[in-house]
Coordinates of C-alpha atoms and ligand atoms in Angstrom, one line a residue:
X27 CA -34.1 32.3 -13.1
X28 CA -35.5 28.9 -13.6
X29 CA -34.2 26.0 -11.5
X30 CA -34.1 22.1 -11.9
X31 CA -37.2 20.9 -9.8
X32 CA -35.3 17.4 -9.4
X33 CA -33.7 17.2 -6.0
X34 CA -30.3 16.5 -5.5
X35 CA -29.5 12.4 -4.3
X36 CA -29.7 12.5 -0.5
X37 CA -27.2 10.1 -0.1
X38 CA -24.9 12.5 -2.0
X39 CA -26.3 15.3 -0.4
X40 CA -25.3 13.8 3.5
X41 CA -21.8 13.1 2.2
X42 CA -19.3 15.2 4.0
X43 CA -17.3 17.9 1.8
X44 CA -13.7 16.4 0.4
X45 CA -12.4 19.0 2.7
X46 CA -9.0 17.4 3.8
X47 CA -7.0 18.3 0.7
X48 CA -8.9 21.4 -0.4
X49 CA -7.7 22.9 3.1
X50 CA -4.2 21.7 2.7
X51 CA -4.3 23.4 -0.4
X52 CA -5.9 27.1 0.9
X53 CA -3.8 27.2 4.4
X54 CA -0.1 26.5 1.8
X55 CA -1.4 29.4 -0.6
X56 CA -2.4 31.7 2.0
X57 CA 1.1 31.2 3.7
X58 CA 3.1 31.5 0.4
X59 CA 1.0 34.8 -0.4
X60 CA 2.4 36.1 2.8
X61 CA 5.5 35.0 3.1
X62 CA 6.5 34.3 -0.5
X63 CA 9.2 31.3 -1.2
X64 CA 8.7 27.3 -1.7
X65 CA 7.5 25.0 0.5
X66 CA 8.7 21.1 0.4
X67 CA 5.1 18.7 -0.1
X68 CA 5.8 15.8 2.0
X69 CA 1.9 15.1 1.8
X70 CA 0.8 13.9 -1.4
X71 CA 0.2 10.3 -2.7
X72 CA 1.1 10.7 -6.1
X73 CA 4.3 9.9 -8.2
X74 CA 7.6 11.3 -8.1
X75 CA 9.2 9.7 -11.2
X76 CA 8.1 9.1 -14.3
X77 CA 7.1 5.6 -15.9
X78 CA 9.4 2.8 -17.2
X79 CA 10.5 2.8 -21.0
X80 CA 9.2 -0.6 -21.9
X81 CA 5.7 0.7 -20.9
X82 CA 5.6 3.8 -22.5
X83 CA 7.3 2.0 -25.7
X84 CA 4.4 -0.3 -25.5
X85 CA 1.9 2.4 -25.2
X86 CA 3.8 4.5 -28.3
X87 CA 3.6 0.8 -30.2
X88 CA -0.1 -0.3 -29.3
X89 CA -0.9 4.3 -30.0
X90 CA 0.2 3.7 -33.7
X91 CA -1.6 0.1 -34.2
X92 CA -4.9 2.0 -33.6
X93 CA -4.0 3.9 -36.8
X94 CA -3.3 0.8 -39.1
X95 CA -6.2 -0.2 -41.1
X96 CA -5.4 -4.0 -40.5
X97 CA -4.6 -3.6 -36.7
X98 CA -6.9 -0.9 -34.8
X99 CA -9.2 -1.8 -32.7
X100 CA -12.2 -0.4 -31.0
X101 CA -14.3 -0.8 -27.7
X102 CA -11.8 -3.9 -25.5
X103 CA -13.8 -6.7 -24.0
X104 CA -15.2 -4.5 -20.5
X105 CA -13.3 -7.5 -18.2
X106 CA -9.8 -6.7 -20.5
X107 CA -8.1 -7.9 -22.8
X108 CA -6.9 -12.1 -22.4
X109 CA -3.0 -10.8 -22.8
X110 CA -3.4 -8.6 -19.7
X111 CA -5.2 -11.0 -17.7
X112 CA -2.4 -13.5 -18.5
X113 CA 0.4 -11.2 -17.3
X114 CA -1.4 -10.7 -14.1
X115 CA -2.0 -14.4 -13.8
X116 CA 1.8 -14.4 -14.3
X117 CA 2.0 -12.0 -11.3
X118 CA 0.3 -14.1 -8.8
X119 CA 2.1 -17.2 -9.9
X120 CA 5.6 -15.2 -8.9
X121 CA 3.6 -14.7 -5.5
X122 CA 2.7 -18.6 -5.0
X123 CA -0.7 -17.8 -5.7
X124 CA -2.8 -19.9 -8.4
X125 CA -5.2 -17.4 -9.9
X126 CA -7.1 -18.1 -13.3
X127 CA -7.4 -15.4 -16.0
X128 CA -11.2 -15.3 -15.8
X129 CA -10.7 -14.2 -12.5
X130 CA -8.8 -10.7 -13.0
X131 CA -11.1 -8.2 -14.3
X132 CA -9.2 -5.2 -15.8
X133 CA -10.0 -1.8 -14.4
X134 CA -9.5 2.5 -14.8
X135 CA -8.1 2.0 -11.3
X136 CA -8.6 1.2 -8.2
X137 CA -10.3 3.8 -7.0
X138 CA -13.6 3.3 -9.3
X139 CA -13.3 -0.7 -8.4
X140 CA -13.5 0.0 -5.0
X141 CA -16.0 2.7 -5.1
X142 CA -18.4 1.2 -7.7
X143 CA -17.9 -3.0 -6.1
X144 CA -20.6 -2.4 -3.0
X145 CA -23.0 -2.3 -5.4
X146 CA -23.4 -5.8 -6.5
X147 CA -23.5 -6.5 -2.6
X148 CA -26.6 -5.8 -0.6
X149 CA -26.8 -3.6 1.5
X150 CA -24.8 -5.4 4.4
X151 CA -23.2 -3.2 7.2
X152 CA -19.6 -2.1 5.8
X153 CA -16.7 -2.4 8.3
X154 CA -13.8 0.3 8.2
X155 CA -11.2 1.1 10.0
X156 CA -10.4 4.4 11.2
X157 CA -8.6 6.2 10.1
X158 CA -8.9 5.1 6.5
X159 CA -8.1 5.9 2.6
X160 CA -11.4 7.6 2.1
X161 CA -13.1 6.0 -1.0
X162 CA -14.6 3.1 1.4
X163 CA -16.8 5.9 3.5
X164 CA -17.9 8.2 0.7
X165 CA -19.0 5.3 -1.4
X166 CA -20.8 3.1 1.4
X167 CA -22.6 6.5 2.2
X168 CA -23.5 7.4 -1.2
X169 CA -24.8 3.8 -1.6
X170 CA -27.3 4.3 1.9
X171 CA -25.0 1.4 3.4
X172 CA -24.7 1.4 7.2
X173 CA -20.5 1.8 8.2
X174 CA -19.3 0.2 11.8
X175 CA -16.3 2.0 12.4
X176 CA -13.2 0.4 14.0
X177 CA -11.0 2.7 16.1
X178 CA -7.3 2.5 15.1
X179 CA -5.0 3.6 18.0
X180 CA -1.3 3.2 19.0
X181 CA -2.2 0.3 21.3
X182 CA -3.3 -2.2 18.1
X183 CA -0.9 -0.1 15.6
X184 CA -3.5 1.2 13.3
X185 CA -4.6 -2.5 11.9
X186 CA -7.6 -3.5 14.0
X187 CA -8.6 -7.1 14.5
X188 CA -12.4 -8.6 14.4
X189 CA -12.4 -9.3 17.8
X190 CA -15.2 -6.4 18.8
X191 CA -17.3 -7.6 16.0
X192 CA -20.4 -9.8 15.9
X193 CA -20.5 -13.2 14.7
X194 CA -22.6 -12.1 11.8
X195 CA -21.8 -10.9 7.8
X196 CA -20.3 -7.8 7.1
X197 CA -18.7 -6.0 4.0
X198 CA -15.0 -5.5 5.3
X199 CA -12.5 -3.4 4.0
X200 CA -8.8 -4.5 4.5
X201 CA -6.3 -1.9 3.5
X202 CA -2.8 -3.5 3.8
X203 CA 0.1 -2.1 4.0
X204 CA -2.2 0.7 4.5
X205 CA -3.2 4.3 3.4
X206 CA -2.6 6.7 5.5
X207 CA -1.0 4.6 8.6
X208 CA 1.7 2.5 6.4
X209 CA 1.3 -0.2 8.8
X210 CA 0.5 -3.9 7.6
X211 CA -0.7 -6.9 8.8
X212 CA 1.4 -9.6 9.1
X213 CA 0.3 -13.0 8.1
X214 CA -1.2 -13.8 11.5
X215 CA -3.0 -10.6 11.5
X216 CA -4.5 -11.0 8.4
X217 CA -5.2 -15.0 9.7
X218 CA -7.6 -13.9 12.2
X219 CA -9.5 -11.3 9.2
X220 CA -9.7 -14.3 6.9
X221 CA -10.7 -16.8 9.4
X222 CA -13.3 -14.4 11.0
X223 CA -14.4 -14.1 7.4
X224 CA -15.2 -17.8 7.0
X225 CA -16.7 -18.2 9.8
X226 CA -19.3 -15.0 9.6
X227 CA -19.9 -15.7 6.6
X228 CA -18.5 -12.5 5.8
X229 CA -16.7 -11.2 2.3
X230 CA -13.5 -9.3 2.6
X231 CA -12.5 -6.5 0.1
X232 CA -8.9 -6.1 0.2
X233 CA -7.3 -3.3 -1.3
X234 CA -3.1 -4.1 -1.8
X235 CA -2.8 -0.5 -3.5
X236 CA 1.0 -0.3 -2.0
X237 CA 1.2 -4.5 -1.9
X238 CA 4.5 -4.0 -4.1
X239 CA 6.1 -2.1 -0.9
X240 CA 5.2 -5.0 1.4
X241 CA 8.7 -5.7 2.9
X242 CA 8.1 -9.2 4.5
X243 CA 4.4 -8.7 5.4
X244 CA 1.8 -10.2 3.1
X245 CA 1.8 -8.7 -0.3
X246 CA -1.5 -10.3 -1.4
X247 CA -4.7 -11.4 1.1
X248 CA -4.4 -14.9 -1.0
X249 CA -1.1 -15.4 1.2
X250 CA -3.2 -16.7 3.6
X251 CA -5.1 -20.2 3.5
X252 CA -8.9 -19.8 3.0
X253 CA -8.8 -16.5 1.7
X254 CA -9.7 -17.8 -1.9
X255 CA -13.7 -18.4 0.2
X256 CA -13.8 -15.1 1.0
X257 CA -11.8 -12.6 -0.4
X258 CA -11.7 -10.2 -3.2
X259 CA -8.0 -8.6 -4.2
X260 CA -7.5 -5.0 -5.8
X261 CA -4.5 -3.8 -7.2
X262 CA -3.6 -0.8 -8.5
X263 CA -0.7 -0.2 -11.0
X264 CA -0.6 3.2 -9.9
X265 CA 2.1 3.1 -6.8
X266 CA 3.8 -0.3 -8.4
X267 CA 4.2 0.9 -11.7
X268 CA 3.9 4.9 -11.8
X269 CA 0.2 4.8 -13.3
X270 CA -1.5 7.6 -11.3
X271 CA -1.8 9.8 -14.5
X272 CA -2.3 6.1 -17.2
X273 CA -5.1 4.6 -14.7
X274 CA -5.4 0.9 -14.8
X275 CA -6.0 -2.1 -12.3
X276 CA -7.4 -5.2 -11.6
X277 CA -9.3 -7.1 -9.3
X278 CA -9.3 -10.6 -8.0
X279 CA -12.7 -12.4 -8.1
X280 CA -11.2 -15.9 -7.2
X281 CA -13.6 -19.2 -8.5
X282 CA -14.4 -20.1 -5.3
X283 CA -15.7 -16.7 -4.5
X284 CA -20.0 -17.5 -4.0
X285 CA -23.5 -14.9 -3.1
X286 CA -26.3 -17.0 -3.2
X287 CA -25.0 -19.4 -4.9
X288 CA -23.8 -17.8 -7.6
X289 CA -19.6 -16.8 -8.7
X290 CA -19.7 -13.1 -7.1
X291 CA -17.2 -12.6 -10.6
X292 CA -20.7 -13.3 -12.9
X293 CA -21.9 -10.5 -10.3
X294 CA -19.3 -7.8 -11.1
X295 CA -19.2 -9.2 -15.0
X296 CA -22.8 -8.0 -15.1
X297 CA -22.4 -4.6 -13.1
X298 CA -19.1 -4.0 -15.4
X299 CA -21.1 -4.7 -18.6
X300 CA -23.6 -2.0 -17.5
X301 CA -21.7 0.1 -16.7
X302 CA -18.3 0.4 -18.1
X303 CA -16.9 -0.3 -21.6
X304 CA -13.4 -1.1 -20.4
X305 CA -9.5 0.2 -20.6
X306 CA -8.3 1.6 -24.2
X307 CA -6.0 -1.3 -25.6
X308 CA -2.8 1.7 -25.4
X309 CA -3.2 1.8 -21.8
X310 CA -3.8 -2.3 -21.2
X311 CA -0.2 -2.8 -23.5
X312 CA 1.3 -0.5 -21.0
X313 CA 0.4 -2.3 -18.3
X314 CA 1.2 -6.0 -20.1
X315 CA 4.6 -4.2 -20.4
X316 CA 4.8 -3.0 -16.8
X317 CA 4.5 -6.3 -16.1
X318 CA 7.0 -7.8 -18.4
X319 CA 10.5 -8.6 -17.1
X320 CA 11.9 -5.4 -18.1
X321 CA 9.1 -3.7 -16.8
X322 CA 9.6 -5.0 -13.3
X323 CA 13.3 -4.3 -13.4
X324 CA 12.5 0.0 -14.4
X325 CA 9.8 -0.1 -11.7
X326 CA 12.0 -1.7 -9.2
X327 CA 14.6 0.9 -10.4
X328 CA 12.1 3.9 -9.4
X329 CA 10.6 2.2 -6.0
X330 CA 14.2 2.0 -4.9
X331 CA 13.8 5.9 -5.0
X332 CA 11.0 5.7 -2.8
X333 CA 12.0 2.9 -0.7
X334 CA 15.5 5.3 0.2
X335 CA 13.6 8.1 1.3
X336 CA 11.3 5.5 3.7
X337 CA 14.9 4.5 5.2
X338 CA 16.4 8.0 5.5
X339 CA 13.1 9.4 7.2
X340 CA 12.6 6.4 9.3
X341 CA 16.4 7.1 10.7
X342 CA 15.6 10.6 11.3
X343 CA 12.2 9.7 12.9
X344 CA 14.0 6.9 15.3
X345 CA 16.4 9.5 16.3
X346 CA 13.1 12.3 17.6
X347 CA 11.9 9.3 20.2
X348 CA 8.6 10.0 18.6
X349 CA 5.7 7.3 18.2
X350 CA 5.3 6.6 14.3
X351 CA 4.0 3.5 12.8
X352 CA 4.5 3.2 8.8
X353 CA 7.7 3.5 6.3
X354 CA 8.7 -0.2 6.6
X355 CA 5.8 -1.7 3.9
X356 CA 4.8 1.6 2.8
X357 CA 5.8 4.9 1.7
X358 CA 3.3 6.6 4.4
X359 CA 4.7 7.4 7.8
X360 CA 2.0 8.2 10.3
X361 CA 3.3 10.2 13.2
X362 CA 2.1 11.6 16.5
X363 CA 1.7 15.4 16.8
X364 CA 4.5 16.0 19.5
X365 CA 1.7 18.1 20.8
X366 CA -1.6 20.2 19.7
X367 CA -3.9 18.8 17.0
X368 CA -3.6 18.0 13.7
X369 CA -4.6 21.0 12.4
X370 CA -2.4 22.8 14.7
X371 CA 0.7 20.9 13.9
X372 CA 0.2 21.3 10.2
X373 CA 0.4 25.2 10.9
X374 CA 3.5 24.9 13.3
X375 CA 5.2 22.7 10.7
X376 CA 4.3 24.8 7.8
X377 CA 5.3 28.5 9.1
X378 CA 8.6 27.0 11.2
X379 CA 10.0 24.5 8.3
X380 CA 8.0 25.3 5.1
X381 CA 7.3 21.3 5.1
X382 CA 3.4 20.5 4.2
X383 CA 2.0 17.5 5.7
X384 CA -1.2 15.6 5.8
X385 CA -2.9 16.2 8.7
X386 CA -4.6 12.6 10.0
X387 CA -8.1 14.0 11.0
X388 CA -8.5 14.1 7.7
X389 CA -8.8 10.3 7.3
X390 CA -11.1 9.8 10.1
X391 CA -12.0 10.3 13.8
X392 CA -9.2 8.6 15.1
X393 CA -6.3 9.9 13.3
X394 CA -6.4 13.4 15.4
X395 CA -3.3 14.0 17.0
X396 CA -1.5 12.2 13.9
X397 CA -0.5 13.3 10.7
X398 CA 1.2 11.8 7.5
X399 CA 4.4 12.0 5.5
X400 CA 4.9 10.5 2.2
X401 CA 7.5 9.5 1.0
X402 CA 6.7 10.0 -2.7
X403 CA 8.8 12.8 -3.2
X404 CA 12.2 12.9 -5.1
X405 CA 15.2 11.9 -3.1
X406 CA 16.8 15.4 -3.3
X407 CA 13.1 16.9 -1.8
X408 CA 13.5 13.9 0.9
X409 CA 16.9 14.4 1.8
X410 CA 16.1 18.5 2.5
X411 CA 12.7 17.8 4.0
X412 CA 15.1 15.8 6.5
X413 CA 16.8 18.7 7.1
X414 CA 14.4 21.1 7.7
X415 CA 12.8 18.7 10.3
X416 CA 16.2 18.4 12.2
X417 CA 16.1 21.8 12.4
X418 CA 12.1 21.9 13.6
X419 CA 13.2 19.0 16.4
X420 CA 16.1 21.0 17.1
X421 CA 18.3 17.8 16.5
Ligands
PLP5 N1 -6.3 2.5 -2.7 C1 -5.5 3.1 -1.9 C2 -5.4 2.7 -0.5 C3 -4.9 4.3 -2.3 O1 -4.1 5.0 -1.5 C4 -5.1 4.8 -3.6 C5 -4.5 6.0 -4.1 O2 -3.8 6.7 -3.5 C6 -5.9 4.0 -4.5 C7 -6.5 2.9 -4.0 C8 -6.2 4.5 -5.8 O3 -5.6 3.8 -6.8 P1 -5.8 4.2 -8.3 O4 -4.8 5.2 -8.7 O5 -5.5 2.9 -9.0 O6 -7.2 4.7 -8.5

């Protein structure tokens, strides 16, 4: 048999196997193949309920102007279309926040924006908390980039602050309210990020995936005075609007925003054009719509569902006595194993009450002895998941 004499990438080669959710995946199989039955998945991040009507009406709308001979359209401009950037603009004026439609670039989601941005960066050292969402690692390591890990723990509540950091510039990722810890900083927290940012001369990339759940807490980095020096904004309209399976976003490249010398936006505008030939115009009238007042009322009408089951499994969670952070600005709750590891607690709470958690190794070092609940689940799964654990905590 003949073989491919080209090596594989060695930064891809040193990346660590996505092993967290494949192993989720084989320990709840092998346990249904021998014991049969359902289990409740309090574990994933993905969406419970389905889209609003006014964005899927969009999306039906914008589907058949692509087969009108006066109104299709082919390959969208790669930053998005001016009608999407304008709704976003929109967005941050509802926030306080003065942003300028040649800021937003339009994006698949957040997930390529954050992996692909490094790039246009050189190759600074990255700073990461720990645990983290894990798109920050894989990509810094297939880019060769050098990570400095900081250590989350119960004492600073998951959300590290610069303070064990040189006075030197570093790539930092912010994930507030976060994924997997559901804690956030609150605006003096995120103060000392932004003002250690000015003063190292360091850029910030903050990812407000679950910003829509902030509950009092900073629901965008440009909350905070100087942040528009030194900080980049990505948003997803995957958690605020039900877009996990539509995929789009945006990102935040404020004016003011410079790498040697130059608008770090001309930077991405360049990497973009390379690379990427933009969001179909069905998907970019979706979001418009999701954006729209109607829009916001359906997806307010569909977080409520999420925001219930974060009250009625924070109750239940006050009631065990057990340390938890999370479920007040997010829809994660990140709880400490009562005892044993991760692992071991994942097995204890699948065989005794057929529940399937994340288990919090999975998102780094520092989250063993943890493990997550979500809360995007319906609020009939939520409400027996509740149940179940009553009965695990003997309650
Ligand atoms: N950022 C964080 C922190 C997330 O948890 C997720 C998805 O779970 C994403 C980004 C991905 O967002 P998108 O669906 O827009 O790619």
């Amino acid at each position: 048999m003949s073989e491919v004499k080209i090596g594989p990438s060695k930064e891809l080669a040193l990346l660590k196997n996505n092993y967290l959710f494949s192993e989720v995946r084989r320990r709840t199989g092998e346990f249904l193949a021998e014991n049969g039955g359902e289990v409740l998945n309090m574990g994933v991040g993905d969406i419970a309920y389905p889209i609003g009507r006014s964005a899927a009406e969009a999306m039906a709308r914008a589907s058949l102007e692509m087969a009108d001979n006066e109104r299709f359209r082919g390959y969208p401009p790669e930053g998005g279309y001016v009608f999407l950037k304008e709704a976003v603009v929109c967005d941050y004026a509802l926030k306080g926040v003065k942003a300028d439609c040649e800021e937003i670039f339009i994006g698949e989601g957040s997930k390529s924006d954050a992996g692909c941005f490094t790039e246009i960066l050189d190759k600074s050292e990255v700073v990461i908390f720990n645990p983290v969402y894990p798109v920050y690692a894989d990509s810094a390591a297939m880019q060769g980039v050098a990570v400095r890990l900081l250590d989350g723990n119960k004492e600073n509540g998951f959300m590290p602050a610069p303070d064990a950091l040189e006075n030197k510039p570093y790539i930092i990722w912010l994930c507030s309210p976060s994924n997997p810890t559901g804690a956030a900083f609150d605006k003096d927290g995120l103060k000392q990020w932004v003002d250690f940012a000015l003063k190292s001369g360091s850029v910030i990339l903050y990812d407000r995936a679950y910003g829509v759940f902030a509950d009092g807490a900073p629901s965008t980095v440009y909350a905070v005075d100087g942040a528009e020096g030194c900080a980049v904004e990505f948003c997803s309209f995957s958690k605020s609007a039900g877009f996990t399976g539509v995929r789009c976003s945006w990102v935040r490249i404020p004016k003011g925003l410079k790498v040697g010398g130059r608008w770090l936006g001309q930077l991405w505008a360049r990497r973009q054009s390379a690379k990427f030939n933009g969001v179909s115009y069905v998907i970019q009238r979706g979001a418009e719509a999701a954006l729209s007042e109607n829009g916001r009322r359906e997806s307010e009408e569909v977080l409520e569902h999420y925001r219930r089951n974060m009250r009625v499994l924070g109750a239940f969670l006050n009631k065990t006595g057990i340390w938890y952070t999370g479920g007040r600005h997010s829809p994660y709750f990140w709880i400490e194993c009562p005892k044993g590891s991760s692992w071991q607690f994942f097995d204890r709470l699948l065989k005794k009450a057929r529940i399937v958690c994340t288990p919090g190794c999975g998102f780094g070092s520092a989250g063993e002895g943890f493990f997550r609940l979500s809360c995007f689940t319906t609020e009939e799964k939520c409400a027996e998941a509740v149940r179940r654990l009553e009965n695990f905590f003997s309650l």
